[in-house]
Amino acid sequence: MTKSKAYAAATATSPLALTTISRRDPGEHDVQIEILFAGICHSDLHSVRNEWSEFMPTVYPIVPGHEIVGRVTKVGSSVAKHKTGDLVAVGCLVDSDRTCPSCQEGLEQFCPNMTLTFNSPDKHLGGVTYGGYSDQIVVDERFVVRVPSNLNLAGAAPLLCAGITTYSPMRHWGVSEGKKVGVVGLGGLGHMGVKFARAMGAHVVVFTTSPHKREDALRLGADEVVVSRDANAMQKHAGSFNFILDAVSADHDINAYLNLLTRDGNLTLVGAPAKPLAVSAFGLIMGRRSLSGSPIGGLAETQEMLDFCGTNNITADVEVIPIQKVNEAYERLLKADVKYRFVIDIASLKSE
Ligand code: NAP
Ligand code: ZN
């Protein structure tokens, strides 16, 4: 075992603070990674504050972070996929059972026995897994992906969650040229959704509660921007969308968006507000519309998404912060004040 510096929260109301955690020595199939950058996802905040207690109760202390980019420092004797010095990444998953039907289809995100990067039972060391707000991590090679060499590393970190979580449902629901696609909520996930929908050739409309994000939305690739509190502007798009991705972190009215779908249109929730959302049956019945959800993505699709980003030169727009500012960043997330993903420069942790 080795000691690793990390930032952890001791309770649902404590700030994140410096601590020391243990990491296992790399086993035969393991990759040891020096973490360089870790993105801050709103899910980190939901988990730290135990807002999802009903579905995934948080075990304390919690070390969040599932948007990890780093350099391989050591590999186990059977590791073939990665070698020392490689730039690699780890997302939300660090293990799965590999035998269930979902794993066999490469859809590890649906494995009933998956191990999340943080706050899942740790079968190696006991306790729970600890995430990327730390200086190193040890992960089975199957759950480590390659980062295309042309991508900025800080900007690549958010691809591991915000990226794959928006890319996967867009592929699943056939986002492509000729389709009209809405993205609701211009935060970390939403801004990646805009970039992907644009790169896939769709006509992209951003729905935001923040009028000052209009210029950014257009720069990020939107064709149109609608301030969602403007009922008239919303009504103009009634019945016209093939697909809407909802990436909002808080309670909001999804019926307003269901009404914008065309016949057989789909609204996929990736945002995960703690409280249940009310759904009008008529919004779905009229037009045979569907409402669904989507969690992250499997390992093969995560690599496909990274390669797509390499080819199309796509990274997140990031504000790089030292880890000492993480609590401040959380407060800003709650005010939708992020452009458009905070990423921790882990060098700041090493110097503590
Ligand atoms: P984020 O950066 O904080 O962005 C959330 C955005 O939602 C905000 O920027 C804001 O956009 C909008 N918003 C916030 N409060 C709102 C309100 N009261 N009403 C309407 N809009 C509001 O969060 P994120 O990291 O992108 O995560 C978004 C959600 O996705 C979180 O719930 C997170 O847990 C979830 N998530 C799910 C998965 C998955 O696998 N499904 C993976 C990662 C994250 P505007 O200013 O444009 O309105
Ligand atoms: Zn996330």
Tab-separated table of C-alpha atoms and ligand atoms in Angstrom:
chain	number	residue	atom	x	y	z
A	1	MET	CA	0.000	0.000	0.000
A	2	THR	CA	1.077	3.555	-0.609
A	3	LYS	CA	-0.084	6.748	1.014
A	4	SER	CA	-1.739	9.341	-1.170
A	5	LYS	CA	-2.739	12.939	-0.518
A	6	ALA	CA	-6.411	13.666	-1.120
A	7	TYR	CA	-9.233	16.088	-0.402
A	8	ALA	CA	-12.133	14.563	1.487
A	9	ALA	CA	-15.359	15.636	3.145
A	10	ALA	CA	-15.924	14.172	6.617
A	11	THR	CA	-19.700	14.788	6.716
A	12	ALA	CA	-22.468	16.104	4.454
A	13	THR	CA	-21.938	19.587	5.831
A	14	SER	CA	-18.128	19.703	6.091
A	15	PRO	CA	-15.916	21.414	3.538
A	16	LEU	CA	-13.459	19.301	1.587
A	17	ALA	CA	-10.070	19.296	3.309
A	18	LEU	CA	-6.639	17.697	3.019
A	19	THR	CA	-6.311	14.117	4.193
A	20	THR	CA	-4.201	11.012	3.593
A	21	ILE	CA	-5.641	7.860	2.018
A	22	SER	CA	-4.199	4.466	1.081
A	23	ARG	CA	-3.898	3.148	-2.452
A	24	ARG	CA	-3.186	-0.503	-3.203
A	25	ASP	CA	0.094	-1.576	-4.776
A	26	PRO	CA	-0.531	-2.344	-8.446
A	27	GLY	CA	-1.521	-5.983	-8.962
A	28	GLU	CA	-0.929	-8.048	-12.070
A	29	HIS	CA	-3.603	-6.269	-14.156
A	30	ASP	CA	-3.354	-2.841	-12.533
A	31	VAL	CA	-2.152	0.521	-13.721
A	32	GLN	CA	-0.797	3.050	-11.224
A	33	ILE	CA	-1.524	6.612	-12.336
A	34	GLU	CA	-0.091	9.921	-11.177
A	35	ILE	CA	-3.153	12.184	-11.382
A	36	LEU	CA	-2.549	15.467	-13.222
A	37	PHE	CA	-6.050	16.922	-13.547
A	38	ALA	CA	-9.438	16.106	-12.038
A	39	GLY	CA	-12.688	17.677	-13.222
A	40	ILE	CA	-15.415	18.787	-10.815
A	41	CYS	CA	-18.775	17.287	-11.750
A	42	HIS	CA	-22.037	18.385	-10.141
A	43	SER	CA	-22.412	14.714	-9.147
A	44	ASP	CA	-19.395	15.201	-6.859
A	45	LEU	CA	-21.338	17.917	-5.084
A	46	HIS	CA	-24.579	15.879	-4.922
A	47	SER	CA	-22.578	13.005	-3.392
A	48	VAL	CA	-20.491	15.069	-0.970
A	49	ARG	CA	-23.686	16.618	0.408
A	50	ASN	CA	-25.519	13.270	0.403
A	51	GLU	CA	-28.288	14.693	-1.784
A	52	TRP	CA	-28.844	11.283	-3.405
A	53	SER	CA	-29.176	9.532	-0.033
A	54	GLU	CA	-32.234	7.608	-1.238
A	55	PHE	CA	-30.443	6.039	-4.236
A	56	MET	CA	-26.738	6.078	-3.354
A	57	PRO	CA	-26.122	6.991	0.284
A	58	THR	CA	-22.726	8.566	0.818
A	59	VAL	CA	-20.174	6.846	3.051
A	60	TYR	CA	-17.828	9.287	4.819
A	61	PRO	CA	-15.143	10.362	4.464
A	62	ILE	CA	-15.729	10.807	0.733
A	63	VAL	CA	-12.997	11.613	-1.790
A	64	PRO	CA	-14.875	12.630	-4.949
A	65	GLY	CA	-13.608	12.942	-8.516
A	66	HIS	CA	-14.377	10.819	-11.573
A	67	GLU	CA	-12.920	12.897	-14.385
A	68	ILE	CA	-9.308	11.864	-14.085
A	69	VAL	CA	-6.376	12.424	-16.415
A	70	GLY	CA	-2.851	11.380	-15.522
A	71	ARG	CA	0.379	9.661	-16.388
A	72	VAL	CA	1.109	5.973	-15.897
A	73	THR	CA	3.814	5.481	-13.258
A	74	LYS	CA	3.763	1.681	-12.955
A	75	VAL	CA	1.990	-1.288	-14.526
A	76	GLY	CA	1.371	-4.847	-13.330
A	77	SER	CA	3.138	-7.775	-14.992
A	78	SER	CA	0.171	-8.727	-17.230
A	79	VAL	CA	-0.764	-5.244	-18.390
A	80	ALA	CA	-0.599	-5.002	-22.166
A	81	LYS	CA	-2.764	-1.963	-22.917
A	82	HIS	CA	-0.739	0.731	-21.137
A	83	LYS	CA	2.887	1.411	-20.274
A	84	THR	CA	4.811	3.724	-17.980
A	85	GLY	CA	4.697	7.314	-19.234
A	86	ASP	CA	1.400	6.982	-21.173
A	87	LEU	CA	-1.234	9.702	-20.776
A	88	VAL	CA	-4.393	7.976	-19.661
A	89	ALA	CA	-7.770	8.660	-18.147
A	90	VAL	CA	-10.264	7.140	-15.729
A	91	GLY	CA	-13.954	7.996	-15.553
A	92	CYS	CA	-16.799	6.956	-13.279
A	93	LEU	CA	-16.113	3.212	-13.273
A	94	VAL	CA	-13.120	1.298	-11.922
A	95	ASP	CA	-14.539	-2.226	-12.081
A	96	SER	CA	-17.558	-4.378	-13.003
A	97	ASP	CA	-18.325	-8.105	-12.833
A	98	ARG	CA	-17.376	-8.673	-16.508
A	99	THR	CA	-19.773	-11.611	-16.771
A	100	CYS	CA	-23.281	-10.115	-16.776
A	101	PRO	CA	-25.067	-9.550	-20.124
A	102	SER	CA	-24.356	-5.802	-19.982
A	103	CYS	CA	-20.630	-6.306	-19.414
A	104	GLN	CA	-20.535	-8.827	-22.237
A	105	GLU	CA	-22.046	-6.231	-24.542
A	106	GLY	CA	-19.490	-3.641	-23.421
A	107	LEU	CA	-22.143	-1.717	-21.507
A	108	GLU	CA	-20.426	-1.793	-18.119
A	109	GLN	CA	-22.427	1.250	-17.004
A	110	PHE	CA	-25.418	-1.082	-16.549
A	111	CYS	CA	-23.553	-3.841	-14.671
A	112	PRO	CA	-25.411	-4.590	-11.414
A	113	ASN	CA	-22.048	-5.147	-9.718
A	114	MET	CA	-20.067	-2.198	-11.027
A	115	THR	CA	-17.579	-0.392	-8.832
A	116	LEU	CA	-17.794	3.381	-9.085
A	117	THR	CA	-14.605	5.415	-8.850
A	118	PHE	CA	-15.668	6.792	-5.487
A	119	ASN	CA	-18.072	5.728	-2.773
A	120	SER	CA	-18.412	2.086	-3.915
A	121	PRO	CA	-17.270	-0.875	-1.777
A	122	ASP	CA	-13.515	-1.320	-2.346
A	123	LYS	CA	-12.904	-5.054	-2.773
A	124	HIS	CA	-9.130	-4.633	-2.508
A	125	LEU	CA	-8.706	-2.525	0.626
A	126	GLY	CA	-12.141	-2.658	2.287
A	127	GLY	CA	-14.111	0.498	2.991
A	128	VAL	CA	-15.085	2.492	-0.077
A	129	THR	CA	-13.287	3.600	-3.219
A	130	TYR	CA	-11.698	7.040	-3.319
A	131	GLY	CA	-11.817	9.277	-6.367
A	132	GLY	CA	-9.687	11.696	-8.302
A	133	TYR	CA	-9.220	14.588	-5.882
A	134	SER	CA	-5.957	12.880	-4.982
A	135	ASP	CA	-2.415	12.578	-6.287
A	136	GLN	CA	-2.536	8.975	-7.505
A	137	ILE	CA	-4.883	6.079	-8.179
A	138	VAL	CA	-4.548	2.389	-9.028
A	139	VAL	CA	-7.056	0.988	-11.539
A	140	ASP	CA	-7.490	-2.259	-13.477
A	141	GLU	CA	-6.247	-1.735	-17.038
A	142	ARG	CA	-9.685	-2.482	-18.527
A	143	PHE	CA	-11.033	0.668	-16.913
A	144	VAL	CA	-8.185	2.899	-18.057
A	145	VAL	CA	-8.563	4.649	-21.417
A	146	ARG	CA	-6.080	6.440	-23.699
A	147	VAL	CA	-6.075	10.202	-24.144
A	148	PRO	CA	-5.422	11.333	-27.752
A	149	SER	CA	-2.087	13.151	-27.771
A	150	ASN	CA	-3.402	16.317	-29.452
A	151	LEU	CA	-5.841	17.140	-26.635
A	152	ASN	CA	-5.129	19.658	-23.886
A	153	LEU	CA	-5.014	17.582	-20.703
A	154	ALA	CA	-7.011	19.887	-18.433
A	155	GLY	CA	-9.667	20.230	-21.129
A	156	ALA	CA	-9.723	16.463	-21.663
A	157	ALA	CA	-10.471	15.561	-18.031
A	158	PRO	CA	-14.193	16.501	-18.200
A	159	LEU	CA	-14.642	14.233	-21.213
A	160	LEU	CA	-14.510	11.297	-18.790
A	161	CYS	CA	-17.921	12.145	-17.350
A	162	ALA	CA	-19.473	15.272	-18.875
A	163	GLY	CA	-18.228	14.089	-22.269
A	164	ILE	CA	-19.330	10.463	-22.298
A	165	THR	CA	-22.628	11.203	-20.502
A	166	THR	CA	-23.705	13.514	-23.316
A	167	TYR	CA	-22.073	11.651	-26.232
A	168	SER	CA	-23.621	8.261	-25.400
A	169	PRO	CA	-27.346	9.214	-25.487
A	170	MET	CA	-26.773	11.335	-28.587
A	171	ARG	CA	-25.359	8.307	-30.376
A	172	HIS	CA	-28.105	6.072	-29.004
A	173	TRP	CA	-30.910	8.394	-30.192
A	174	GLY	CA	-29.364	8.994	-33.595
A	175	VAL	CA	-28.305	12.633	-33.377
A	176	SER	CA	-27.049	13.501	-36.852
A	177	GLU	CA	-27.367	15.915	-39.721
A	178	GLY	CA	-30.931	17.036	-40.345
A	179	LYS	CA	-32.005	16.481	-36.719
A	180	LYS	CA	-33.098	19.316	-34.432
A	181	VAL	CA	-31.530	18.879	-31.010
A	182	GLY	CA	-32.126	20.812	-27.788
A	183	VAL	CA	-29.710	21.015	-24.884
A	184	VAL	CA	-31.183	22.173	-21.579
A	185	GLY	CA	-28.821	23.744	-19.010
A	186	LEU	CA	-25.499	25.169	-20.123
A	187	GLY	CA	-23.230	23.777	-17.418
A	188	GLY	CA	-20.486	21.150	-17.571
A	189	LEU	CA	-22.613	18.484	-19.248
A	190	GLY	CA	-24.689	20.886	-21.314
A	191	HIS	CA	-21.745	22.622	-22.932
A	192	MET	CA	-20.289	19.255	-23.980
A	193	GLY	CA	-23.712	18.300	-25.344
A	194	VAL	CA	-23.668	21.408	-27.522
A	195	LYS	CA	-20.203	20.594	-28.861
A	196	PHE	CA	-21.118	16.994	-29.664
A	197	ALA	CA	-24.499	17.774	-31.260
A	198	ARG	CA	-22.775	20.358	-33.430
A	199	ALA	CA	-19.979	17.966	-34.399
A	200	MET	CA	-22.587	15.298	-35.274
A	201	GLY	CA	-24.172	17.768	-37.705
A	202	ALA	CA	-27.445	18.565	-35.907
A	203	HIS	CA	-29.223	21.917	-35.638
A	204	VAL	CA	-28.581	22.816	-32.002
A	205	VAL	CA	-30.757	24.925	-29.709
A	206	VAL	CA	-29.631	25.751	-26.169
A	207	PHE	CA	-32.183	26.332	-23.418
A	208	THR	CA	-30.801	28.320	-20.534
A	209	THR	CA	-32.034	30.139	-17.463
A	210	SER	CA	-29.010	32.465	-17.707
A	211	PRO	CA	-29.489	35.112	-20.447
A	212	HIS	CA	-25.822	36.155	-20.121
A	213	LYS	CA	-24.747	32.744	-21.477
A	214	ARG	CA	-26.204	33.503	-24.926
A	215	GLU	CA	-22.927	34.567	-26.561
A	216	ASP	CA	-21.053	31.625	-25.093
A	217	ALA	CA	-23.722	29.200	-26.263
A	218	LEU	CA	-23.386	30.457	-29.829
A	219	ARG	CA	-19.588	30.309	-29.629
A	220	LEU	CA	-19.767	26.741	-28.312
A	221	GLY	CA	-21.755	25.693	-31.373
A	222	ALA	CA	-25.435	26.476	-30.794
A	223	ASP	CA	-27.462	27.681	-33.773
A	224	GLU	CA	-30.080	29.256	-31.522
A	225	VAL	CA	-30.437	30.131	-27.846
A	226	VAL	CA	-33.718	30.262	-25.930
A	227	VAL	CA	-34.054	31.741	-22.467
A	228	SER	CA	-36.319	29.120	-20.958
A	229	ARG	CA	-38.155	31.533	-18.658
A	230	ASP	CA	-39.536	33.274	-21.805
A	231	ALA	CA	-42.774	31.366	-22.525
A	232	ASN	CA	-43.262	32.989	-25.950
A	233	ALA	CA	-39.783	32.053	-27.106
A	234	MET	CA	-40.397	28.479	-25.910
A	235	GLN	CA	-43.760	28.273	-27.707
A	236	LYS	CA	-42.134	29.130	-31.034
A	237	HIS	CA	-40.329	25.758	-30.919
A	238	ALA	CA	-43.407	23.665	-29.989
A	239	GLY	CA	-43.481	20.206	-31.596
A	240	SER	CA	-40.209	20.611	-33.472
A	241	PHE	CA	-37.394	18.731	-31.728
A	242	ASN	CA	-36.241	15.217	-32.557
A	243	PHE	CA	-34.170	14.974	-29.410
A	244	ILE	CA	-33.677	17.011	-26.248
A	245	LEU	CA	-30.927	16.392	-23.720
A	246	ASP	CA	-31.786	17.681	-20.255
A	247	ALA	CA	-28.654	18.350	-18.200
A	248	VAL	CA	-30.150	20.376	-15.362
A	249	SER	CA	-28.961	19.669	-11.828
A	250	ALA	CA	-31.957	21.123	-9.962
A	251	ASP	CA	-35.737	20.857	-9.831
A	252	HIS	CA	-37.421	22.248	-12.983
A	253	ASP	CA	-40.452	21.761	-15.253
A	254	ILE	CA	-39.722	19.101	-17.877
A	255	ASN	CA	-43.241	19.307	-19.351
A	256	ALA	CA	-42.237	22.573	-20.978
A	257	TYR	CA	-39.629	20.573	-22.935
A	258	LEU	CA	-41.767	17.492	-23.668
A	259	ASN	CA	-44.120	19.851	-25.499
A	260	LEU	CA	-41.290	20.904	-27.779
A	261	LEU	CA	-40.713	17.355	-29.079
A	262	THR	CA	-41.964	16.295	-32.474
A	263	ARG	CA	-43.877	13.039	-33.024
A	264	ASP	CA	-41.763	10.174	-31.666
A	265	GLY	CA	-39.273	12.664	-30.297
A	266	ASN	CA	-37.269	11.773	-27.223
A	267	LEU	CA	-36.202	13.698	-24.159
A	268	THR	CA	-33.319	12.109	-22.291
A	269	LEU	CA	-32.549	13.120	-18.746
A	270	VAL	CA	-28.903	13.085	-17.834
A	271	GLY	CA	-29.265	15.705	-15.110
A	272	ALA	CA	-30.093	14.038	-11.819
A	273	PRO	CA	-31.968	16.378	-9.466
A	274	ALA	CA	-32.506	14.805	-6.068
A	275	LYS	CA	-36.292	15.358	-6.054
A	276	PRO	CA	-38.689	13.496	-8.435
A	277	LEU	CA	-39.882	15.503	-11.453
A	278	ALA	CA	-43.594	15.773	-12.287
A	279	VAL	CA	-44.527	14.484	-15.755
A	280	SER	CA	-47.761	15.309	-17.565
A	281	ALA	CA	-49.182	12.173	-19.218
A	282	PHE	CA	-50.533	14.285	-22.087
A	283	GLY	CA	-47.096	15.662	-22.898
A	284	LEU	CA	-46.059	12.078	-23.705
A	285	ILE	CA	-49.302	10.689	-25.132
A	286	MET	CA	-49.805	13.418	-27.695
A	287	GLY	CA	-47.155	12.696	-30.284
A	288	ARG	CA	-46.062	9.324	-28.854
A	289	ARG	CA	-43.117	11.065	-27.275
A	290	SER	CA	-40.714	9.313	-24.974
A	291	LEU	CA	-38.854	10.289	-21.847
A	292	SER	CA	-35.763	8.385	-20.844
A	293	GLY	CA	-32.547	8.616	-18.891
A	294	SER	CA	-28.947	7.675	-19.526
A	295	PRO	CA	-25.974	7.006	-17.264
A	296	ILE	CA	-22.375	7.743	-18.376
A	297	GLY	CA	-21.225	5.140	-20.971
A	298	GLY	CA	-19.302	1.872	-21.314
A	299	LEU	CA	-15.545	1.603	-21.659
A	300	ALA	CA	-15.507	0.962	-25.400
A	301	GLU	CA	-17.785	3.918	-26.059
A	302	THR	CA	-15.708	6.105	-23.731
A	303	GLN	CA	-12.640	5.328	-25.824
A	304	GLU	CA	-14.666	5.931	-29.003
A	305	MET	CA	-15.775	9.320	-27.611
A	306	LEU	CA	-12.172	10.274	-26.725
A	307	ASP	CA	-11.016	9.316	-30.210
A	308	PHE	CA	-13.912	11.332	-31.704
A	309	CYS	CA	-12.701	14.287	-29.606
A	310	GLY	CA	-9.143	13.729	-30.830
A	311	THR	CA	-10.290	13.727	-34.469
A	312	ASN	CA	-12.579	16.733	-34.060
A	313	ASN	CA	-10.350	18.601	-31.596
A	314	ILE	CA	-12.999	18.734	-28.910
A	315	THR	CA	-12.237	19.450	-25.252
A	316	ALA	CA	-14.191	21.077	-22.445
A	317	ASP	CA	-13.976	24.822	-21.794
A	318	VAL	CA	-12.369	24.781	-18.376
A	319	GLU	CA	-11.486	27.015	-15.478
A	320	VAL	CA	-8.417	25.404	-13.932
A	321	ILE	CA	-8.246	25.885	-10.174
A	322	PRO	CA	-5.896	24.851	-7.374
A	323	ILE	CA	-7.448	22.254	-5.082
A	324	GLN	CA	-7.510	24.793	-2.270
A	325	LYS	CA	-10.363	26.529	-4.153
A	326	VAL	CA	-12.556	23.451	-4.430
A	327	ASN	CA	-15.085	24.548	-1.794
A	328	GLU	CA	-15.468	27.907	-3.493
A	329	ALA	CA	-15.980	26.127	-6.828
A	330	TYR	CA	-18.817	24.082	-5.284
A	331	GLU	CA	-20.569	27.271	-4.158
A	332	ARG	CA	-20.218	28.684	-7.664
A	333	LEU	CA	-21.656	25.485	-9.194
A	334	LEU	CA	-24.775	26.006	-7.107
A	335	LYS	CA	-25.176	29.451	-8.648
A	336	ALA	CA	-24.724	28.084	-12.228
A	337	ASP	CA	-21.543	30.189	-12.271
A	338	VAL	CA	-19.162	27.922	-14.157
A	339	LYS	CA	-17.555	28.390	-17.581
A	340	TYR	CA	-18.006	25.566	-18.178
A	341	ARG	CA	-16.169	23.034	-16.063
A	342	PHE	CA	-13.892	23.489	-13.059
A	343	VAL	CA	-10.803	21.318	-13.299
A	344	ILE	CA	-8.393	20.847	-10.401
A	345	ASP	CA	-4.694	21.119	-11.183
A	346	ILE	CA	-3.427	18.306	-8.957
A	347	ALA	CA	0.054	19.889	-8.834
A	348	SER	CA	-1.520	22.185	-6.210
A	349	LEU	CA	-2.223	19.159	-4.008
A	350	LYS	CA	1.299	17.807	-4.271
A	351	SER	CA	2.706	21.052	-2.898
A	352	GLU	CA	0.497	20.990	0.251
B	1	NAP	P1	-23.493	22.100	-13.689
B	1	NAP	O1	-22.216	22.350	-14.372
B	1	NAP	O2	-23.731	22.665	-12.340
B	1	NAP	O3	-24.656	22.566	-14.709
B	1	NAP	C1	-26.007	22.504	-14.384
B	1	NAP	C2	-26.760	23.574	-15.193
B	1	NAP	O4	-28.162	23.413	-14.955
B	1	NAP	C3	-26.475	24.988	-14.768
B	1	NAP	O5	-25.322	25.548	-15.327
B	1	NAP	C4	-27.728	25.725	-15.227
B	1	NAP	O6	-27.639	26.035	-16.621
B	1	NAP	C5	-28.822	24.678	-15.050
B	1	NAP	N1	-29.562	24.913	-13.808
B	1	NAP	C6	-29.068	24.937	-12.547
B	1	NAP	N2	-30.056	25.170	-11.657
B	1	NAP	C7	-31.189	25.277	-12.388
B	1	NAP	C8	-32.552	25.478	-12.050
B	1	NAP	N3	-32.935	25.648	-10.763
B	1	NAP	N4	-33.465	25.520	-13.044
B	1	NAP	C9	-33.088	25.353	-14.325
B	1	NAP	N5	-31.802	25.177	-14.706
B	1	NAP	C10	-30.888	25.129	-13.745
B	1	NAP	O7	-23.749	20.541	-13.522
B	1	NAP	P2	-23.161	19.306	-14.382
B	1	NAP	O8	-21.894	18.852	-13.777
B	1	NAP	O9	-23.253	19.632	-15.812
B	1	NAP	O10	-24.247	18.188	-14.019
B	1	NAP	C11	-25.607	18.357	-14.399
B	1	NAP	C12	-26.453	17.250	-13.785
B	1	NAP	O11	-26.109	16.020	-14.431
B	1	NAP	C13	-26.202	17.010	-12.290
B	1	NAP	O12	-27.433	16.701	-11.670
B	1	NAP	C14	-25.282	15.806	-12.277
B	1	NAP	O13	-25.331	15.076	-11.092
B	1	NAP	C15	-25.851	15.026	-13.437
B	1	NAP	N6	-24.940	14.030	-14.002
B	1	NAP	C16	-25.483	12.886	-14.475
B	1	NAP	C17	-24.686	11.931	-15.082
B	1	NAP	C18	-25.300	10.707	-15.659
B	1	NAP	O14	-24.599	9.707	-15.816
B	1	NAP	N7	-26.552	10.754	-16.035
B	1	NAP	C19	-23.306	12.141	-15.186
B	1	NAP	C20	-22.791	13.341	-14.715
B	1	NAP	C21	-23.607	14.273	-14.132
B	1	NAP	P3	-28.225	27.429	-17.219
B	1	NAP	O15	-27.503	28.510	-16.462
B	1	NAP	O16	-27.873	27.344	-18.648
B	1	NAP	O17	-29.700	27.425	-16.985
B	2	ZN	ZN	-19.831	13.215	-13.316
